[in-house]
CSV table of N, CA, C and O in Angstrom, one decimal:
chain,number,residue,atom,x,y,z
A,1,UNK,N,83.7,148.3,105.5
A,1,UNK,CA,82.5,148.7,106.2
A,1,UNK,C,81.9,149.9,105.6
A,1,UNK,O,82.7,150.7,105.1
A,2,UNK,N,80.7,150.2,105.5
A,2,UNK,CA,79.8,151.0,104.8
A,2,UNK,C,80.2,151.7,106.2
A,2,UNK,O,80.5,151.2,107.2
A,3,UNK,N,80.1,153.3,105.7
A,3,UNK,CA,79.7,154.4,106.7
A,3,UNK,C,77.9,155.0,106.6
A,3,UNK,O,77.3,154.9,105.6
A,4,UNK,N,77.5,155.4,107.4
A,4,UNK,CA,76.3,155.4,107.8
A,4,UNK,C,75.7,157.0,107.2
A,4,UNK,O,75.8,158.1,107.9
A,5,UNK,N,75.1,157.0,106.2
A,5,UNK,CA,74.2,157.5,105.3
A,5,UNK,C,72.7,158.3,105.6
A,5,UNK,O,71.6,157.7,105.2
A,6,UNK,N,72.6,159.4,106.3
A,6,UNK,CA,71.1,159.6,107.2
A,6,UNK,C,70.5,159.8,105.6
A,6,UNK,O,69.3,159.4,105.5
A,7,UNK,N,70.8,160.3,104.8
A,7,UNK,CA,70.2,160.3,103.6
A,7,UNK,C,69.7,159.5,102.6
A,7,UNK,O,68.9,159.7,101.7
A,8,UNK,N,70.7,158.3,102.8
A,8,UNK,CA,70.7,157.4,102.1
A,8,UNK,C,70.7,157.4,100.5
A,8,UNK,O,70.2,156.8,99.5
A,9,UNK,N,71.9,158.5,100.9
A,9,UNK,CA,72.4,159.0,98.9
A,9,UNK,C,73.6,158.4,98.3
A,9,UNK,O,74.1,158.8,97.3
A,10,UNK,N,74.0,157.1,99.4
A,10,UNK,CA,75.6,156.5,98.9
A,10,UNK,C,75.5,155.8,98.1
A,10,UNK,O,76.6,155.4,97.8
A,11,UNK,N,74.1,155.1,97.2
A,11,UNK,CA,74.6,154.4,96.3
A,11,UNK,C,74.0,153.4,96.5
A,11,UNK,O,73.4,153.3,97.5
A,12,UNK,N,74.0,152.0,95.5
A,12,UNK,CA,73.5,151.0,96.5
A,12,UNK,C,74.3,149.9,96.6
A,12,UNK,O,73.6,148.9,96.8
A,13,UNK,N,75.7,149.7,96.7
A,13,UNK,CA,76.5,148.9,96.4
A,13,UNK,C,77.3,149.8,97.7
A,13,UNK,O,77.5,151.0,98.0
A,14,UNK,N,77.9,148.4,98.6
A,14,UNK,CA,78.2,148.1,100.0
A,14,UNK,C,78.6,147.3,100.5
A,14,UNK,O,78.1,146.2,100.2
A,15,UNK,N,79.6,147.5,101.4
A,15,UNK,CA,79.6,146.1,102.6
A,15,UNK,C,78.9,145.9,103.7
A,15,UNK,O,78.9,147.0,104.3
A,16,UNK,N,78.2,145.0,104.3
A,16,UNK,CA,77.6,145.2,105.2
A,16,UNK,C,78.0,143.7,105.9
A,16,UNK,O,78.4,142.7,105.4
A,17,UNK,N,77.6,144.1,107.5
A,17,UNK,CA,78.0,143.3,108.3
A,17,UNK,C,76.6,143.2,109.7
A,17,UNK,O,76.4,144.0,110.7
A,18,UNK,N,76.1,142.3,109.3
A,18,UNK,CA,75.0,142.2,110.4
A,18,UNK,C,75.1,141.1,111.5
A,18,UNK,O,75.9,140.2,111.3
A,19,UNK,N,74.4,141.0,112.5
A,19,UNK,CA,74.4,140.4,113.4
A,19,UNK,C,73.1,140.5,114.3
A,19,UNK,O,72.8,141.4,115.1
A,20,UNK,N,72.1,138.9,113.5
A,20,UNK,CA,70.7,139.5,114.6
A,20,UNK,C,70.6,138.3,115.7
A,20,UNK,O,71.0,137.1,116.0
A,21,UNK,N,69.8,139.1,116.1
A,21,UNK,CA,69.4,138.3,117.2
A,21,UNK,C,67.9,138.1,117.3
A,21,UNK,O,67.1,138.9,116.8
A,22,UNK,N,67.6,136.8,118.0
A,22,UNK,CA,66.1,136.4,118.3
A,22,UNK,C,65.3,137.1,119.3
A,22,UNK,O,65.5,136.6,120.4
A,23,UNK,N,64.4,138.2,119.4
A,23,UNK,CA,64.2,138.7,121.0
A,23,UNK,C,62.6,138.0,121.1
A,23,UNK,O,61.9,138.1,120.1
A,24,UNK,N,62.2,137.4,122.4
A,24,UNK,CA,60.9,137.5,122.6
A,24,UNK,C,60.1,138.6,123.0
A,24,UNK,O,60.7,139.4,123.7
A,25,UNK,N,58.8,138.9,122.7
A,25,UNK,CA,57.9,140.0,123.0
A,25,UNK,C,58.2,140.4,124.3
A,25,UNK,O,58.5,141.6,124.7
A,26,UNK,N,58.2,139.6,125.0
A,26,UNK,CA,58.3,140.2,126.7
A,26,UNK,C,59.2,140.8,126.9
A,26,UNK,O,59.3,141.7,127.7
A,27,UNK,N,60.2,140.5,126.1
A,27,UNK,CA,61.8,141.0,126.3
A,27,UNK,C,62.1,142.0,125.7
A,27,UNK,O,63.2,142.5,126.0
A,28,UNK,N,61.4,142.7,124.9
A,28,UNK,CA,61.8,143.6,123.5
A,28,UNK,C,61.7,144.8,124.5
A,28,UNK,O,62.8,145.3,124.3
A,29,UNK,N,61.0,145.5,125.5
A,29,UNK,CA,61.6,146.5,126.2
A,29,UNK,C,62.6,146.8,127.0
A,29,UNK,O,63.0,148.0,127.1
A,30,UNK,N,63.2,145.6,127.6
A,30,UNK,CA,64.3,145.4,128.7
A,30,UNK,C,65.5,145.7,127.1
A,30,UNK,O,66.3,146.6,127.1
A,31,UNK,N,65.3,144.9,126.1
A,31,UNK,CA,66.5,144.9,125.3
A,31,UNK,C,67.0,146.2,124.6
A,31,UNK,O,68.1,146.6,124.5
A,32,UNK,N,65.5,146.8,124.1
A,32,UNK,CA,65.4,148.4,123.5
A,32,UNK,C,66.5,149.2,124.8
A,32,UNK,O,67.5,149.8,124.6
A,33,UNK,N,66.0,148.9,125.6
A,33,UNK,CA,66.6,149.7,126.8
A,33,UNK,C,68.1,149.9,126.8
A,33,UNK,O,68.7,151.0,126.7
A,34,UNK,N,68.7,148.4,126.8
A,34,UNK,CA,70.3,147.9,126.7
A,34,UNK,C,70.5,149.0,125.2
A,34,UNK,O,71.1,150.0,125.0
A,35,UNK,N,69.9,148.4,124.7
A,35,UNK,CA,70.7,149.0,123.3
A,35,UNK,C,70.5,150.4,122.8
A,35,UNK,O,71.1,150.8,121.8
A,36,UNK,N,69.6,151.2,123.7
A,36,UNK,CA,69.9,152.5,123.9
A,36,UNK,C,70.7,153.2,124.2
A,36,UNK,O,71.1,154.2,123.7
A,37,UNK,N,71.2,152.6,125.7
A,37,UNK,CA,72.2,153.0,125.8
A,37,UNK,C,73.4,153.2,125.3
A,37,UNK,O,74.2,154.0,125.8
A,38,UNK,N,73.7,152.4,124.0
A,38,UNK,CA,74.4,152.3,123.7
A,38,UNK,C,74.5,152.8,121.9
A,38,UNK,O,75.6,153.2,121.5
A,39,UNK,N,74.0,152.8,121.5
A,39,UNK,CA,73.7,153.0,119.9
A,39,UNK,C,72.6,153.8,119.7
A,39,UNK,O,71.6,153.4,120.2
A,40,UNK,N,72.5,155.0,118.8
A,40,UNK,CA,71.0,155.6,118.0
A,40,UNK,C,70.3,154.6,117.7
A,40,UNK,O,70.4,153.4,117.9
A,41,UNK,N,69.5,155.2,117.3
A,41,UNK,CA,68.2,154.4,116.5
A,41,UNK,C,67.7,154.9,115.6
A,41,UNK,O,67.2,156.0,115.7
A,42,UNK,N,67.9,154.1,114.1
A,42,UNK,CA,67.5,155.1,113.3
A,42,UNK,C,66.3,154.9,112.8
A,42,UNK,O,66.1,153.8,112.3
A,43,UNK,N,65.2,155.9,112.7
A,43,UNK,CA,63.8,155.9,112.3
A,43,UNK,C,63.4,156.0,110.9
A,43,UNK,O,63.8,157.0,110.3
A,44,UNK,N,62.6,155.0,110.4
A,44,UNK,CA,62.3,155.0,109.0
A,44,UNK,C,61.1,156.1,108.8
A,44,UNK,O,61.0,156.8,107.8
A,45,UNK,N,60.3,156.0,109.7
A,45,UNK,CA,59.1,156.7,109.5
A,45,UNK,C,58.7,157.6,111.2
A,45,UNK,O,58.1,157.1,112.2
A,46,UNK,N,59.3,159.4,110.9
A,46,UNK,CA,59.2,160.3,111.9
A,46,UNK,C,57.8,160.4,112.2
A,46,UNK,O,57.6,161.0,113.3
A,47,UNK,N,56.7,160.0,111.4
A,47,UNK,CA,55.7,160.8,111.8
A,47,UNK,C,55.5,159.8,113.1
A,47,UNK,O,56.2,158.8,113.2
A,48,UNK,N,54.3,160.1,114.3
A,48,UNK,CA,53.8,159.2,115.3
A,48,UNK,C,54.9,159.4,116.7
A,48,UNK,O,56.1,159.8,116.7
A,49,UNK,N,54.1,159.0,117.7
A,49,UNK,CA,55.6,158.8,119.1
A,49,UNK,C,55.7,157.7,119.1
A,49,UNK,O,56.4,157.6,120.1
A,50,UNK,N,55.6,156.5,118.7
A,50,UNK,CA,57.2,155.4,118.7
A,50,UNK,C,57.9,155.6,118.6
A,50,UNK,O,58.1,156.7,118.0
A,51,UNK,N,59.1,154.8,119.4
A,51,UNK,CA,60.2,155.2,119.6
A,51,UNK,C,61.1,154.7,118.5
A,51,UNK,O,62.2,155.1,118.4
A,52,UNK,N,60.7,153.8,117.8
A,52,UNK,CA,61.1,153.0,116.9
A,52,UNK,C,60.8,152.0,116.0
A,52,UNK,O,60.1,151.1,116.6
A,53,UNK,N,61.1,151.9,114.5
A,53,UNK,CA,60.2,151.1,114.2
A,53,UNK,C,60.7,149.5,113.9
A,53,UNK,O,61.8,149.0,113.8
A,54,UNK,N,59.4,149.0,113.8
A,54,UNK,CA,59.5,147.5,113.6
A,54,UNK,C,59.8,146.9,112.7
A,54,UNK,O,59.3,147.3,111.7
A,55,UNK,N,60.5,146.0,112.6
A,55,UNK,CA,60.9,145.6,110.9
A,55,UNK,C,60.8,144.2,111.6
A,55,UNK,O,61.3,144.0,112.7
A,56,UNK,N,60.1,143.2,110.9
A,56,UNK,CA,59.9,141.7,111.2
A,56,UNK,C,60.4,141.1,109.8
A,56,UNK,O,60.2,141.7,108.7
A,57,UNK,N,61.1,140.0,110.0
A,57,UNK,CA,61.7,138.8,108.8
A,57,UNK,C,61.5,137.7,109.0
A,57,UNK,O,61.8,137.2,110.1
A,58,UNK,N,60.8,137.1,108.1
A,58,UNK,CA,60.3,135.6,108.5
A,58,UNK,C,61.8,134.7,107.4
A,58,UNK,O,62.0,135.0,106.2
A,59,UNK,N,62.4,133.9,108.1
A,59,UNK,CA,63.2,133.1,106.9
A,59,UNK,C,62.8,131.9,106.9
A,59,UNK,O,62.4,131.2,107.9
A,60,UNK,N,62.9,131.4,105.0
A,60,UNK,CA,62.9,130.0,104.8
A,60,UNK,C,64.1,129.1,105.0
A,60,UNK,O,65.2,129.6,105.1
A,61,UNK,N,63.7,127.6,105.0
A,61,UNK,CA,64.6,126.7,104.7
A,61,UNK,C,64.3,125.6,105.1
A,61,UNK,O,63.4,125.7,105.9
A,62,UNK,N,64.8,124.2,104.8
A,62,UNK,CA,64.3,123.2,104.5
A,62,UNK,C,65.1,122.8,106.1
A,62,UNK,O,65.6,123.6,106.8
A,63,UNK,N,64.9,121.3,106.5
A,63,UNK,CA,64.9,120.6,107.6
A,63,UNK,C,66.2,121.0,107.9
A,63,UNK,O,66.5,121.9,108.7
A,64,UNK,N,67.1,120.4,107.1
A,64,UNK,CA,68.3,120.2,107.2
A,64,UNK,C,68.8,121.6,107.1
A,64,UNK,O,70.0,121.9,106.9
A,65,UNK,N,68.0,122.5,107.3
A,65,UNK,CA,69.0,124.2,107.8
A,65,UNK,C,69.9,124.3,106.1
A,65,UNK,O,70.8,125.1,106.1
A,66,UNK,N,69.8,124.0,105.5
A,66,UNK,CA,71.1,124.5,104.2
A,66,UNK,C,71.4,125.6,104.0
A,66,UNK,O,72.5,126.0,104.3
A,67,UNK,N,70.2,126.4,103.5
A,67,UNK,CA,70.6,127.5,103.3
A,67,UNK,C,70.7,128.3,104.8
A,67,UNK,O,71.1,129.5,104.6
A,68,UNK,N,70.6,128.1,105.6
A,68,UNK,CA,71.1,129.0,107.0
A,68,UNK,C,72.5,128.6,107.3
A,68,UNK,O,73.3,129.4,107.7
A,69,UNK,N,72.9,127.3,107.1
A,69,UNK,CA,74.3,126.7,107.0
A,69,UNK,C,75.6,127.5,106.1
A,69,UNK,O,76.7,127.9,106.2
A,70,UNK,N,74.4,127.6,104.9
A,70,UNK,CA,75.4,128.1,103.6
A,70,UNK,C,75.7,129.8,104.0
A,70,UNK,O,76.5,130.6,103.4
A,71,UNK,N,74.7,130.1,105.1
A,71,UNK,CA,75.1,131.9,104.6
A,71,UNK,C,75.8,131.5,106.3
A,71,UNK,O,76.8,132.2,106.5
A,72,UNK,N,75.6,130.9,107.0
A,72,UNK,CA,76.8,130.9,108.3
A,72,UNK,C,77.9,130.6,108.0
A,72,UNK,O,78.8,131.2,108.6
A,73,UNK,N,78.3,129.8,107.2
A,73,UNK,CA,79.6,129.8,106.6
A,73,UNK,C,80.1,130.8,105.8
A,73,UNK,O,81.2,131.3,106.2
A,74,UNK,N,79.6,131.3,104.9
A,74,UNK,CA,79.9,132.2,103.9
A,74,UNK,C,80.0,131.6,102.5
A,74,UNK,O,80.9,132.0,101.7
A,75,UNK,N,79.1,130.4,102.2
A,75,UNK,CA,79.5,129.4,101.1
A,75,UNK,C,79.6,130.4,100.4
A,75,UNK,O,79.4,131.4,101.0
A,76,UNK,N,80.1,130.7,98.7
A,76,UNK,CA,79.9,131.4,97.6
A,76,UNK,C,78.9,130.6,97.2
A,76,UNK,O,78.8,129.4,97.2
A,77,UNK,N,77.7,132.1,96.7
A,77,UNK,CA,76.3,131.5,96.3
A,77,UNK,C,75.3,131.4,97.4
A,77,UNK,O,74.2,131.1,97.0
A,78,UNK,N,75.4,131.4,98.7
A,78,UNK,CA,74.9,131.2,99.5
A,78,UNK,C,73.5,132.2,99.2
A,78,UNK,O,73.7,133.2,98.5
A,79,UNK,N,72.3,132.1,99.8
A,79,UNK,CA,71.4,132.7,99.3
A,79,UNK,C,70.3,132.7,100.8
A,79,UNK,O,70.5,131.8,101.6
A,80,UNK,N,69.3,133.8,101.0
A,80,UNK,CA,68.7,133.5,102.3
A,80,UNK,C,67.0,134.0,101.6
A,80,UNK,O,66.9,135.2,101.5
A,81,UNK,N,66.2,133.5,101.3
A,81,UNK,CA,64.8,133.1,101.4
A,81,UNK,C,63.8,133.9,102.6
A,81,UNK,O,63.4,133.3,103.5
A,82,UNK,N,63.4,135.4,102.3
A,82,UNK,CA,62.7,135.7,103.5
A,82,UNK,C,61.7,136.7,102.5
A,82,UNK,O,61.7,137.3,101.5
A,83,UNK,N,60.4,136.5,104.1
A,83,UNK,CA,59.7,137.8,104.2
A,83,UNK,C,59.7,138.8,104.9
A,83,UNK,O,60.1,138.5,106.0
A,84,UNK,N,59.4,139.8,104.8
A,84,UNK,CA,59.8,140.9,105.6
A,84,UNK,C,58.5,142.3,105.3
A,84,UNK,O,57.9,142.6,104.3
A,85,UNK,N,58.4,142.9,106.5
A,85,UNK,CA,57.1,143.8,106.7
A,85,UNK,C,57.4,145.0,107.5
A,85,UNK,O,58.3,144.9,108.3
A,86,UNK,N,56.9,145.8,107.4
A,86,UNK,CA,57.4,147.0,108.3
A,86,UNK,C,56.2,147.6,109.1
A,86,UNK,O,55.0,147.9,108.7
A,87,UNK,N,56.8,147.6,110.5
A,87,UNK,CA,55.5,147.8,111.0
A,87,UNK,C,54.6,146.9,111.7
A,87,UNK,O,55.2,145.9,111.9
A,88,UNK,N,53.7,147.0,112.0
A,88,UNK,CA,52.6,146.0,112.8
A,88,UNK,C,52.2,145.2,111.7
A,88,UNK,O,52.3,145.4,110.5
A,89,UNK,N,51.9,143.9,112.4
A,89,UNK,CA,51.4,142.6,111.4
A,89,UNK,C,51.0,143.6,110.1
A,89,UNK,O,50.9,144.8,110.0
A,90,UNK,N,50.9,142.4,109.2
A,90,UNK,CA,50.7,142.8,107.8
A,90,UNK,C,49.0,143.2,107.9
A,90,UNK,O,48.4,142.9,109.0
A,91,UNK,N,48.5,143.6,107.2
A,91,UNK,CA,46.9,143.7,107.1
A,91,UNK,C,47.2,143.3,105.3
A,91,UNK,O,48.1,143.5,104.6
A,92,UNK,N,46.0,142.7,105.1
A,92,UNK,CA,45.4,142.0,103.6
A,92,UNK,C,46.3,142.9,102.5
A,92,UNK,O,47.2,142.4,101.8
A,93,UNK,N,46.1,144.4,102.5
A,93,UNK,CA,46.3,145.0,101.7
A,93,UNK,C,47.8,145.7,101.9
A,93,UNK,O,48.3,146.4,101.0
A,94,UNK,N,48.5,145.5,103.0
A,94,UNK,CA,50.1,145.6,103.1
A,94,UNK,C,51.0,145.3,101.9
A,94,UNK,O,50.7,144.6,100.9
A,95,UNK,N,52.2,145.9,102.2
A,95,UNK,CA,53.2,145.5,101.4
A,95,UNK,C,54.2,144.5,102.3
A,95,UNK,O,54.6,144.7,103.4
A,96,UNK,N,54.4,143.6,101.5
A,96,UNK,CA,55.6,142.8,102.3
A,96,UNK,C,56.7,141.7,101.1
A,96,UNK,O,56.5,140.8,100.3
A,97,UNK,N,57.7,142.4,101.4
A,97,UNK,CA,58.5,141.8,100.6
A,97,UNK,C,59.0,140.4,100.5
A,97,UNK,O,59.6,139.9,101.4
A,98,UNK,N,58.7,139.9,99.4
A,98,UNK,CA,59.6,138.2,99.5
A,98,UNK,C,61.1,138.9,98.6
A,98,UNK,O,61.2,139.4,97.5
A,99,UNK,N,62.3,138.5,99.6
A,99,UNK,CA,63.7,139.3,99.1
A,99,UNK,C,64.8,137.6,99.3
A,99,UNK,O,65.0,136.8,100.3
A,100,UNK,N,65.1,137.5,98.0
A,100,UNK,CA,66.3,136.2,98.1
A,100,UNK,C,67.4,136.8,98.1
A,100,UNK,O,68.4,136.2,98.2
């Protein structure tokens, strides 16, 4: 397990272990709530009063789920297809990453 970096000077080679979850809009305050209590939050960008910021991932994959099959198993080679944005919807001139 990677230990946790407020600087983010360790390097970029790591283990990581995630686990997400789907939240609906309506829900995203009751849930923030739970998981305050319990865990920091760590903020990418101090300036503003949000409490926290948004990070949205859109993932690909074909009918048959494969590649979501292949990285739940842990095939070797398994690969995951997404986009990703920070922050409120994209606007025209945003950055948003496509990351395999």
């Amino acid at each position: 397990e990677a230990q946790f970096d407020p600087n983010q000077a360790g390097g970029t080679s790591f283990v990581r272990k995630t686990t997400k979850y789907w939240v609906r809009m309506q829900d995203l305050t009751r849930v923030k709530c739970m998981i305050l209590k319990q865990l920091p939050v760590y903020k990418f960008d101090t300036s503003g009063d949000v409490d926290s910021d948004r990070i949205t991932s859109i993932y690909f994959d074909n009918d048959a789920l494969d590649l979501y099959t292949g990285r739940l198993h842990k095939t070797v080679g398994a690969i995951a297809v997404r986009m990703r944005w920070y922050g409120d919807d994209p606007e025209p001139k945003s950055e948003v990453f496509v990351e395999r």
